[in-house]
PDB file of C-alpha atoms and ligand atoms in Angstrom:
ATOM      1  CA  MET G  20     -20.410  11.392  -0.351  1.00 37.00           C
ATOM      2  CA  PRO G  21     -20.940   7.897   1.115  1.00 45.00           C
ATOM      3  CA  ARG G  22     -21.012   7.780   4.897  1.00 46.00           C
ATOM      4  CA  PHE G  23     -17.786   5.824   5.248  1.00 44.00           C
ATOM      5  CA  LEU G  24     -15.885   8.424   3.217  1.00 49.00           C
ATOM      6  CA  ARG G  25     -17.212  11.249   5.353  1.00 42.00           C
ATOM      7  CA  ALA G  26     -16.074   9.376   8.442  1.00 37.00           C
ATOM      8  CA  GLY G  27     -12.619   8.975   6.900  1.00 40.00           C
ATOM      9  CA  ALA G  28     -12.404  12.663   6.038  1.00 41.00           C
ATOM     10  CA  GLU G  29     -13.332  13.612   9.586  1.00 38.00           C
ATOM     11  CA  GLY G  30     -10.430  11.521  10.847  1.00 38.00           C
ATOM     12  CA  CYS G  31      -8.016  13.821   9.017  1.00 39.00           C
ATOM     13  CA  SER G  32      -8.183  17.449  10.014  1.00 39.00           C
ATOM     14  CA  ARG G  33      -7.571  19.928   7.245  1.00 43.00           C
ATOM     15  CA  GLY G  34      -6.054  22.552   9.517  1.00 43.00           C
ATOM     16  CA  ALA G  35      -2.655  24.058   8.867  1.00 44.00           C
ATOM     17  CA  GLN G  36      -1.123  21.739  11.457  1.00 54.00           C
ATOM     18  CA  PRO G  37      -0.506  18.173  10.309  1.00 60.00           C
ATOM     19  CA  GLU G  38      -2.950  15.730  11.872  1.00 63.00           C
ATOM     20  CA  PRO G  39      -2.896  11.930  12.073  1.00 67.00           C
ATOM     21  CA  CYS G  40      -4.469  10.126   9.114  1.00 67.00           C
ATOM     22  CA  GLY G  41      -5.046   6.439   9.535  1.00 58.00           C
ATOM     23  CA  GLY G  42      -2.550   3.947  10.749  1.00 52.00           C
ATOM     24  CA  GLY G  43      -1.008   2.548  13.833  1.00 50.00           C
ATOM     25  CA  GLU G  44      -1.139   2.753  17.528  1.00 52.00           C
ATOM     26  CA  GLY G  45       0.794   5.317  19.518  1.00 56.00           C
ATOM     27  CA  VAL G  46       2.959   7.535  17.359  1.00 61.00           C
ATOM     28  CA  PRO G  47       1.077   8.409  14.184  1.00 64.00           C
ATOM     29  CA  ARG G  48       2.720   7.050  11.083  1.00 81.00           C
ATOM     30  CA  CYS G  49       0.978   9.241   8.587  1.00 90.00           C
ATOM     31  CA  THR G  50      -0.253  12.797   8.896  1.00 92.00           C
ATOM     32  CA  VAL G  51      -2.155  15.014   6.528  1.00 94.00           C
ATOM     33  CA  GLY G  52      -0.689  18.423   5.825  1.00 94.00           C
ATOM     34  CA  VAL G  53      -1.360  21.379   3.578  1.00 94.00           C
ATOM     35  CA  THR G  54       1.263  22.817   1.241  1.00 91.00           C
ATOM     36  CA  PRO G  55       1.693  26.608   0.951  1.00 91.00           C
ATOM     37  CA  GLY G  56      -0.183  26.247  -2.342  1.00 92.00           C
ATOM     38  CA  GLY G  57      -3.133  24.757  -0.474  1.00 94.00           C
ATOM     39  CA  ARG G  58      -2.667  21.163  -1.565  1.00 94.00           C
ATOM     40  CA  LEU G  59      -3.487  18.328   0.840  1.00 96.00           C
ATOM     41  CA  VAL G  60      -0.595  15.931   1.243  1.00 97.00           C
ATOM     42  CA  ALA G  61       0.051  12.770   3.233  1.00 97.00           C
ATOM     43  CA  VAL G  62       3.297  12.830   5.206  1.00 97.00           C
ATOM     44  CA  LYS G  63       4.501   9.360   6.104  1.00 96.00           C
ATOM     45  CA  VAL G  64       7.258   8.950   8.652  1.00 95.00           C
ATOM     46  CA  HIS G  65       9.024   5.617   8.314  1.00 93.00           C
ATOM     47  CA  ARG G  66      10.018   3.853  11.504  1.00 88.00           C
ATOM     48  CA  VAL G  67      11.487   0.508  10.615  1.00 84.00           C
ATOM     49  CA  GLY G  68      11.694  -1.802  13.601  1.00 71.00           C
ATOM     50  CA  ARG G  69       9.250   0.326  15.547  1.00 59.00           C
ATOM     51  CA  THR G  70       6.105  -0.575  13.653  1.00 50.00           C
ATOM     52  CA  SER G  71       3.126  -2.733  14.380  1.00 48.00           C
ATOM     53  CA  PHE G  72       3.175  -5.756  12.142  1.00 48.00           C
ATOM     54  CA  ARG G  73      -0.527  -6.466  11.777  1.00 48.00           C
ATOM     55  CA  GLY G  74      -0.124 -10.110  10.971  1.00 40.00           C
ATOM     56  CA  THR G  75       1.561  -9.958   7.603  1.00 39.00           C
ATOM     57  CA  ARG G  76       5.259 -10.594   7.871  1.00 44.00           C
ATOM     58  CA  ARG G  77       7.185  -7.812   6.243  1.00 52.00           C
ATOM     59  CA  VAL G  78      10.241  -8.682   4.269  1.00 49.00           C
ATOM     60  CA  ARG G  79      12.651  -5.832   4.490  1.00 56.00           C
ATOM     61  CA  VAL G  80      14.616  -6.453   1.308  1.00 54.00           C
ATOM     62  CA  TYR G  81      16.094  -3.002   1.352  1.00 54.00           C
ATOM     63  CA  VAL G  82      18.183  -3.823   4.426  1.00 54.00           C
ATOM     64  CA  ALA G  83      20.850  -5.732   2.587  1.00 56.00           C
ATOM     65  CA  ASP G  84      23.848  -4.226   4.325  1.00 57.00           C
ATOM     66  CA  LYS G  85      23.970  -5.615   7.845  1.00 60.00           C
ATOM     67  CA  ARG G  86      26.536  -3.039   8.972  1.00 60.00           C
ATOM     68  CA  HIS G  87      23.935  -0.299   8.864  1.00 59.00           C
ATOM     69  CA  THR G  88      21.131  -1.357  11.106  1.00 71.00           C
ATOM     70  CA  SER G  89      20.309   1.797  13.039  1.00 85.00           C
ATOM     71  CA  TRP G  90      16.576   2.378  12.841  1.00 85.00           C
ATOM     72  CA  LEU G  91      17.074   5.792  11.273  1.00 89.00           C
ATOM     73  CA  TYR G  92      19.294   4.388   8.549  1.00 90.00           C
ATOM     74  CA  GLN G  93      16.844   1.565   7.833  1.00 91.00           C
ATOM     75  CA  SER G  94      13.937   3.967   7.909  1.00 93.00           C
ATOM     76  CA  ARG G  95      15.701   6.205   5.431  1.00 95.00           C
ATOM     77  CA  LEU G  96      16.181   3.243   3.096  1.00 95.00           C
ATOM     78  CA  ALA G  97      12.506   2.376   3.504  1.00 95.00           C
ATOM     79  CA  ALA G  98      11.473   5.918   2.582  1.00 97.00           C
ATOM     80  CA  ARG G  99      13.747   5.952  -0.449  1.00 97.00           C
ATOM     81  CA  SER G 100      12.515   2.536  -1.530  1.00 97.00           C
ATOM     82  CA  GLU G 101       8.866   3.554  -1.231  1.00 98.00           C
ATOM     83  CA  PHE G 102       9.452   6.793  -3.135  1.00 98.00           C
ATOM     84  CA  GLU G 103      11.243   4.896  -5.905  1.00 98.00           C
ATOM     85  CA  ALA G 104       8.368   2.423  -6.283  1.00 98.00           C
ATOM     86  CA  LEU G 105       5.778   5.199  -6.281  1.00 98.00           C
ATOM     87  CA  ASN G 106       7.640   7.039  -9.034  1.00 98.00           C
ATOM     88  CA  ILE G 107       7.691   3.965 -11.271  1.00 98.00           C
ATOM     89  CA  LEU G 108       4.052   3.181 -10.536  1.00 99.00           C
ATOM     90  CA  TRP G 109       2.741   6.731 -10.889  1.00 98.00           C
ATOM     91  CA  LYS G 110       4.466   7.136 -14.261  1.00 98.00           C
ATOM     92  CA  ALA G 111       2.973   3.817 -15.383  1.00 98.00           C
ATOM     93  CA  GLY G 112      -0.520   5.015 -14.476  1.00 98.00           C
ATOM     94  CA  VAL G 113      -1.035   2.619 -11.571  1.00 99.00           C
ATOM     95  CA  ALA G 114      -3.533   3.854  -8.949  1.00 98.00           C
ATOM     96  CA  VAL G 115      -1.125   4.947  -6.189  1.00 98.00           C
ATOM     97  CA  PRO G 116      -0.723   8.244  -4.311  1.00 98.00           C
ATOM     98  CA  GLU G 117       1.258  10.800  -6.295  1.00 98.00           C
ATOM     99  CA  PRO G 118       4.881  10.819  -5.069  1.00 98.00           C
ATOM    100  CA  LEU G 119       5.881  14.399  -4.257  1.00 97.00           C
ATOM    101  CA  ASP G 120       9.105  14.264  -2.261  1.00 96.00           C
ATOM    102  CA  TRP G 121      11.162  12.333   0.249  1.00 97.00           C
ATOM    103  CA  ASN G 122      13.772  13.401   2.752  1.00 96.00           C
ATOM    104  CA  ARG G 123      15.526  11.293   5.361  1.00 94.00           C
ATOM    105  CA  HIS G 124      12.851   8.871   6.606  1.00 95.00           C
ATOM    106  CA  VAL G 125       9.850  10.850   5.392  1.00 96.00           C
ATOM    107  CA  VAL G 126       7.810  10.431   2.206  1.00 97.00           C
ATOM    108  CA  VAL G 127       5.278  13.015   1.034  1.00 97.00           C
ATOM    109  CA  THR G 128       2.505  11.987  -1.346  1.00 98.00           C
ATOM    110  CA  GLY G 129      -0.714  13.469  -2.605  1.00 98.00           C
ATOM    111  CA  TYR G 130      -3.489  12.980  -0.078  1.00 97.00           C
ATOM    112  CA  VAL G 131      -6.030  10.365  -1.160  1.00 98.00           C
ATOM    113  CA  GLU G 132      -9.608  10.898  -0.030  1.00 96.00           C
ATOM    114  CA  GLY G 133     -10.465   7.345   0.872  1.00 97.00           C
ATOM    115  CA  VAL G 134     -10.906   4.728   3.564  1.00 97.00           C
ATOM    116  CA  GLU G 135      -8.837   1.619   4.214  1.00 97.00           C
ATOM    117  CA  LEU G 136     -10.545  -1.393   2.680  1.00 98.00           C
ATOM    118  CA  SER G 137     -10.401  -3.080   6.108  1.00 98.00           C
ATOM    119  CA  GLU G 138     -12.527  -0.249   7.557  1.00 97.00           C
ATOM    120  CA  VAL G 139     -15.175   0.044   4.843  1.00 96.00           C
ATOM    121  CA  PRO G 140     -18.481  -1.138   6.352  1.00 90.00           C
ATOM    122  CA  GLU G 141     -20.207  -2.076   3.122  1.00 94.00           C
ATOM    123  CA  LEU G 142     -19.508  -2.152  -0.589  1.00 98.00           C
ATOM    124  CA  GLU G 143     -22.064  -2.002  -3.359  1.00 98.00           C
ATOM    125  CA  ASP G 144     -19.980  -4.179  -5.658  1.00 98.00           C
ATOM    126  CA  PRO G 145     -17.334  -6.162  -3.749  1.00 98.00           C
ATOM    127  CA  LYS G 146     -16.444  -8.330  -6.748  1.00 98.00           C
ATOM    128  CA  GLY G 147     -15.934  -5.169  -8.813  1.00 98.00           C
ATOM    129  CA  VAL G 148     -13.618  -3.737  -6.168  1.00 98.00           C
ATOM    130  CA  LEU G 149     -11.588  -6.967  -6.065  1.00 98.00           C
ATOM    131  CA  ASP G 150     -11.327  -6.879  -9.855  1.00 98.00           C
ATOM    132  CA  ARG G 151     -10.144  -3.259  -9.733  1.00 98.00           C
ATOM    133  CA  VAL G 152      -7.447  -4.155  -7.213  1.00 98.00           C
ATOM    134  CA  LEU G 153      -6.277  -7.002  -9.451  1.00 98.00           C
ATOM    135  CA  VAL G 154      -6.129  -4.722 -12.503  1.00 98.00           C
ATOM    136  CA  GLU G 155      -3.785  -2.401 -10.576  1.00 98.00           C
ATOM    137  CA  VAL G 156      -1.669  -5.323  -9.321  1.00 98.00           C
ATOM    138  CA  GLU G 157      -1.303  -6.495 -12.917  1.00 98.00           C
ATOM    139  CA  LYS G 158      -0.375  -3.003 -14.152  1.00 98.00           C
ATOM    140  CA  ALA G 159       2.190  -2.732 -11.352  1.00 98.00           C
ATOM    141  CA  PHE G 160       3.717  -6.101 -12.238  1.00 98.00           C
ATOM    142  CA  LYS G 161       3.991  -5.059 -15.877  1.00 97.00           C
ATOM    143  CA  ALA G 162       5.642  -1.813 -14.777  1.00 98.00           C
ATOM    144  CA  GLY G 163       8.201  -3.945 -12.901  1.00 98.00           C
ATOM    145  CA  VAL G 164       6.856  -3.793  -9.349  1.00 98.00           C
ATOM    146  CA  VAL G 165       5.351  -6.379  -6.984  1.00 98.00           C
ATOM    147  CA  HIS G 166       3.844  -4.939  -3.784  1.00 98.00           C
ATOM    148  CA  GLY G 167       4.856  -7.746  -1.417  1.00 98.00           C
ATOM    149  CA  ASP G 168       2.603  -6.735   1.500  1.00 97.00           C
ATOM    150  CA  LEU G 169      -0.786  -6.325  -0.108  1.00 98.00           C
ATOM    151  CA  SER G 170      -3.809  -6.720   2.132  1.00 98.00           C
ATOM    152  CA  GLU G 171      -7.050  -4.965   3.082  1.00 98.00           C
ATOM    153  CA  TYR G 172      -4.904  -2.528   5.117  1.00 97.00           C
ATOM    154  CA  ASN G 173      -2.999  -1.252   2.101  1.00 98.00           C
ATOM    155  CA  VAL G 174      -5.886  -0.532  -0.240  1.00 98.00           C
ATOM    156  CA  LEU G 175      -7.766   2.752   0.024  1.00 98.00           C
ATOM    157  CA  VAL G 176     -11.330   2.776  -1.308  1.00 98.00           C
ATOM    158  CA  THR G 177     -12.308   6.103  -2.849  1.00 98.00           C
ATOM    159  CA  GLU G 178     -15.624   7.635  -3.840  1.00 96.00           C
ATOM    160  CA  GLY G 179     -17.412   5.484  -6.402  1.00 97.00           C
ATOM    161  CA  GLU G 180     -15.584   2.402  -5.072  1.00 98.00           C
ATOM    162  CA  GLY G 181     -12.329   3.147  -6.846  1.00 98.00           C
ATOM    163  CA  VAL G 182      -9.098   1.815  -5.347  1.00 98.00           C
ATOM    164  CA  VAL G 183      -5.651   3.215  -4.583  1.00 98.00           C
ATOM    165  CA  LEU G 184      -2.817   0.884  -3.525  1.00 98.00           C
ATOM    166  CA  ILE G 185      -0.559   2.273  -0.775  1.00 98.00           C
ATOM    167  CA  ASP G 186       2.414   1.304   1.418  1.00 97.00           C
ATOM    168  CA  TRP G 187       5.183   0.172  -0.952  1.00 98.00           C
ATOM    169  CA  PRO G 188       8.536   0.250   0.937  1.00 97.00           C
ATOM    170  CA  GLN G 189       8.966  -3.532   0.799  1.00 97.00           C
ATOM    171  CA  TRP G 190       8.324  -3.831  -2.962  1.00 98.00           C
ATOM    172  CA  PHE G 191      10.088  -6.327  -5.193  1.00 97.00           C
ATOM    173  CA  SER G 192      11.180  -6.010  -8.772  1.00 98.00           C
ATOM    174  CA  SER G 193       9.081  -8.183 -11.110  1.00 97.00           C
ATOM    175  CA  THR G 194      12.340  -9.849 -12.139  1.00 97.00           C
ATOM    176  CA  HIS G 195      13.266 -10.780  -8.554  1.00 97.00           C
ATOM    177  CA  PRO G 196      13.625 -14.578  -8.186  1.00 96.00           C
ATOM    178  CA  GLN G 197      10.879 -14.572  -5.520  1.00 96.00           C
ATOM    179  CA  ALA G 198       8.614 -12.105  -7.367  1.00 97.00           C
ATOM    180  CA  GLU G 199       6.044 -14.719  -8.333  1.00 97.00           C
ATOM    181  CA  LEU G 200       5.870 -16.009  -4.794  1.00 97.00           C
ATOM    182  CA  TYR G 201       5.067 -12.560  -3.449  1.00 98.00           C
ATOM    183  CA  LEU G 202       2.700 -11.781  -6.295  1.00 98.00           C
ATOM    184  CA  ARG G 203       0.807 -14.995  -5.576  1.00 98.00           C
ATOM    185  CA  ARG G 204       0.596 -14.126  -1.883  1.00 98.00           C
ATOM    186  CA  ASP G 205      -0.620 -10.592  -2.622  1.00 98.00           C
ATOM    187  CA  VAL G 206      -3.406 -11.893  -4.863  1.00 98.00           C
ATOM    188  CA  GLU G 207      -4.398 -14.635  -2.408  1.00 98.00           C
ATOM    189  CA  ASN G 208      -4.454 -12.150   0.493  1.00 98.00           C
ATOM    190  CA  VAL G 209      -6.904  -9.758  -1.124  1.00 98.00           C
ATOM    191  CA  ALA G 210      -9.046 -12.521  -2.620  1.00 98.00           C
ATOM    192  CA  SER G 211      -9.307 -14.243   0.786  1.00 98.00           C
ATOM    193  CA  PHE G 212     -10.397 -10.970   2.371  1.00 98.00           C
ATOM    194  CA  PHE G 213     -13.214 -10.495  -0.159  1.00 98.00           C
ATOM    195  CA  ARG G 214     -14.355 -14.078   0.298  1.00 98.00           C
ATOM    196  CA  ARG G 215     -14.270 -13.812   4.088  1.00 98.00           C
ATOM    197  CA  LYS G 216     -15.874 -10.388   4.530  1.00 97.00           C
ATOM    198  CA  TYR G 217     -18.171 -10.085   1.520  1.00 98.00           C
ATOM    199  CA  GLY G 218     -18.784 -13.714   0.576  1.00 97.00           C
ATOM    200  CA  VAL G 219     -17.374 -13.180  -2.900  1.00 98.00           C
ATOM    201  CA  GLU G 220     -17.339 -16.596  -4.518  1.00 97.00           C
ATOM    202  CA  VAL G 221     -13.715 -16.997  -5.349  1.00 98.00           C
ATOM    203  CA  ASP G 222     -11.069 -19.631  -4.756  1.00 98.00           C
ATOM    204  CA  PRO G 223      -8.022 -17.507  -3.818  1.00 98.00           C
ATOM    205  CA  GLU G 224      -5.491 -20.143  -4.803  1.00 98.00           C
ATOM    206  CA  ALA G 225      -7.082 -20.855  -8.160  1.00 98.00           C
ATOM    207  CA  LEU G 226      -7.487 -17.148  -8.817  1.00 98.00           C
ATOM    208  CA  ALA G 227      -3.816 -16.490  -8.041  1.00 98.00           C
ATOM    209  CA  GLU G 228      -2.793 -19.368 -10.285  1.00 98.00           C
ATOM    210  CA  GLU G 229      -4.843 -18.012 -13.177  1.00 98.00           C
ATOM    211  CA  PHE G 230      -3.592 -14.486 -12.505  1.00 98.00           C
ATOM    212  CA  LEU G 231       0.037 -15.619 -12.644  1.00 97.00           C
ATOM    213  CA  ARG G 232      -0.538 -17.559 -15.835  1.00 97.00           C
ATOM    214  CA  ARG G 233      -2.040 -14.467 -17.442  1.00 95.00           C
ATOM    215  CA  VAL G 234       0.600 -11.950 -16.376  1.00 94.00           C
ATOM    216  CA  ARG G 235       3.459 -14.245 -17.311  1.00 87.00           C
ATOM    217  CA  GLY G 236       2.030 -13.839 -20.826  1.00 81.00           C
TER     218      GLY G 236
HETATM  219  N1  ATP W 547      -1.549   9.217   0.380  1.00 56.05           N
HETATM  220  C1  ATP W 547      -2.389   8.966   1.388  1.00 56.05           C
HETATM  221  N2  ATP W 547      -3.575   9.591   1.454  1.00 56.05           N
HETATM  222  C2  ATP W 547      -4.417   9.361   2.487  1.00 56.05           C
HETATM  223  N3  ATP W 547      -4.173   8.518   3.504  1.00 56.05           N
HETATM  224  C3  ATP W 547      -3.010   7.865   3.499  1.00 56.05           C
HETATM  225  C4  ATP W 547      -2.058   8.042   2.442  1.00 56.05           C
HETATM  226  N4  ATP W 547      -0.993   7.252   2.703  1.00 56.05           N
HETATM  227  C5  ATP W 547      -1.269   6.616   3.863  1.00 56.05           C
HETATM  228  N5  ATP W 547      -2.482   6.971   4.346  1.00 56.05           N
HETATM  229  C6  ATP W 547      -3.129   6.508   5.596  1.00 56.05           C
HETATM  230  O1  ATP W 547      -2.140   6.148   6.548  1.00 56.05           O
HETATM  231  C7  ATP W 547      -2.213   4.755   6.840  1.00 56.05           C
HETATM  232  C8  ATP W 547      -0.818   4.179   7.011  1.00 56.05           C
HETATM  233  O2  ATP W 547      -0.096   4.315   5.787  1.00 56.05           O
HETATM  234  P1  ATP W 547       0.723   3.090   5.195  1.00 56.05           P
HETATM  235  O3  ATP W 547      -0.160   1.917   5.011  1.00 56.05           O
HETATM  236  O4  ATP W 547       1.433   3.607   4.001  1.00 56.05           O
HETATM  237  O5  ATP W 547       1.789   2.830   6.339  1.00 56.05           O
HETATM  238  P2  ATP W 547       1.923   1.615   7.370  1.00 56.05           P
HETATM  239  O6  ATP W 547       3.335   1.231   7.327  1.00 56.05           O
HETATM  240  O7  ATP W 547       0.949   0.539   7.117  1.00 56.05           O
HETATM  241  O8  ATP W 547       1.586   2.323   8.723  1.00 56.05           O
HETATM  242  P3  ATP W 547       0.801   1.683   9.956  1.00 56.05           P
HETATM  243  O9  ATP W 547       1.526   0.413  10.302  1.00 56.05           O
HETATM  244  O10 ATP W 547       0.876   2.744  11.000  1.00 56.05           O
HETATM  245  O11 ATP W 547      -0.605   1.423   9.468  1.00 56.05           O
HETATM  246  C9  ATP W 547      -2.981   4.158   5.682  1.00 56.05           C
HETATM  247  O12 ATP W 547      -3.649   2.980   5.996  1.00 56.05           O
HETATM  248  C10 ATP W 547      -3.949   5.269   5.337  1.00 56.05           C
HETATM  249  O13 ATP W 547      -5.069   5.243   6.196  1.00 56.05           O
HETATM  250 MG1   MG W 548      -0.145  -0.050   5.633  1.00 56.05          MG
END
């Protein structure tokens, strides 16, 4: 197992008690647990309005009804929205965690053995990893889903430099009037990261333009 994956695995205890896995400051957002059947799962507790924003502005499209703005209500909508996206994506064969259940503001997915792209110290084939991300983004779009907050923080790199796209509560339908805008931003975000960190020779804007032309068909 590559060193960075071992480090990631150490960060998530496999004991019976859920332990933090990845994510924000203070209250852990995601914990790893074990089902009675012995399966490792990721348990994500949504806390809308109490999160760290990490630079990318999040567009909370699921809060349409202004009368219900309690954080628990919003967080419940976020959990439901994420679970809905994951179901569509998983069925379409997009590389996302397997959706298992949701309740109130909590979503349970299959645990992915991987490390956030932002934390990976080195990659053997950065261009290949970027291409793999873009293949999944394209599959998602064709399945009807645009991520809307894609960045190096929401891609897990697995053994063999595979990718899994996570963190979908803010997703947009591919038919949403702004879908192309968000799709363009998602593609530019990841491409810029690969250019900045790994020196991949890519023009993010041109790449996004070409990507959009292709997926529009
Ligand atoms: N299915 C999973 N398997 C393994 N790790 C996961 C899984 N889902 C989430 N994580 C870990 O938890 C972190 C936070 O999850 P996610 O990106 O979905 O939430 P977030 O809203 O960005 O939370 P935060 O703001 O705390 O980072 C991820 O970056 C990843 O390290
Ligand atoms: Mg995230």
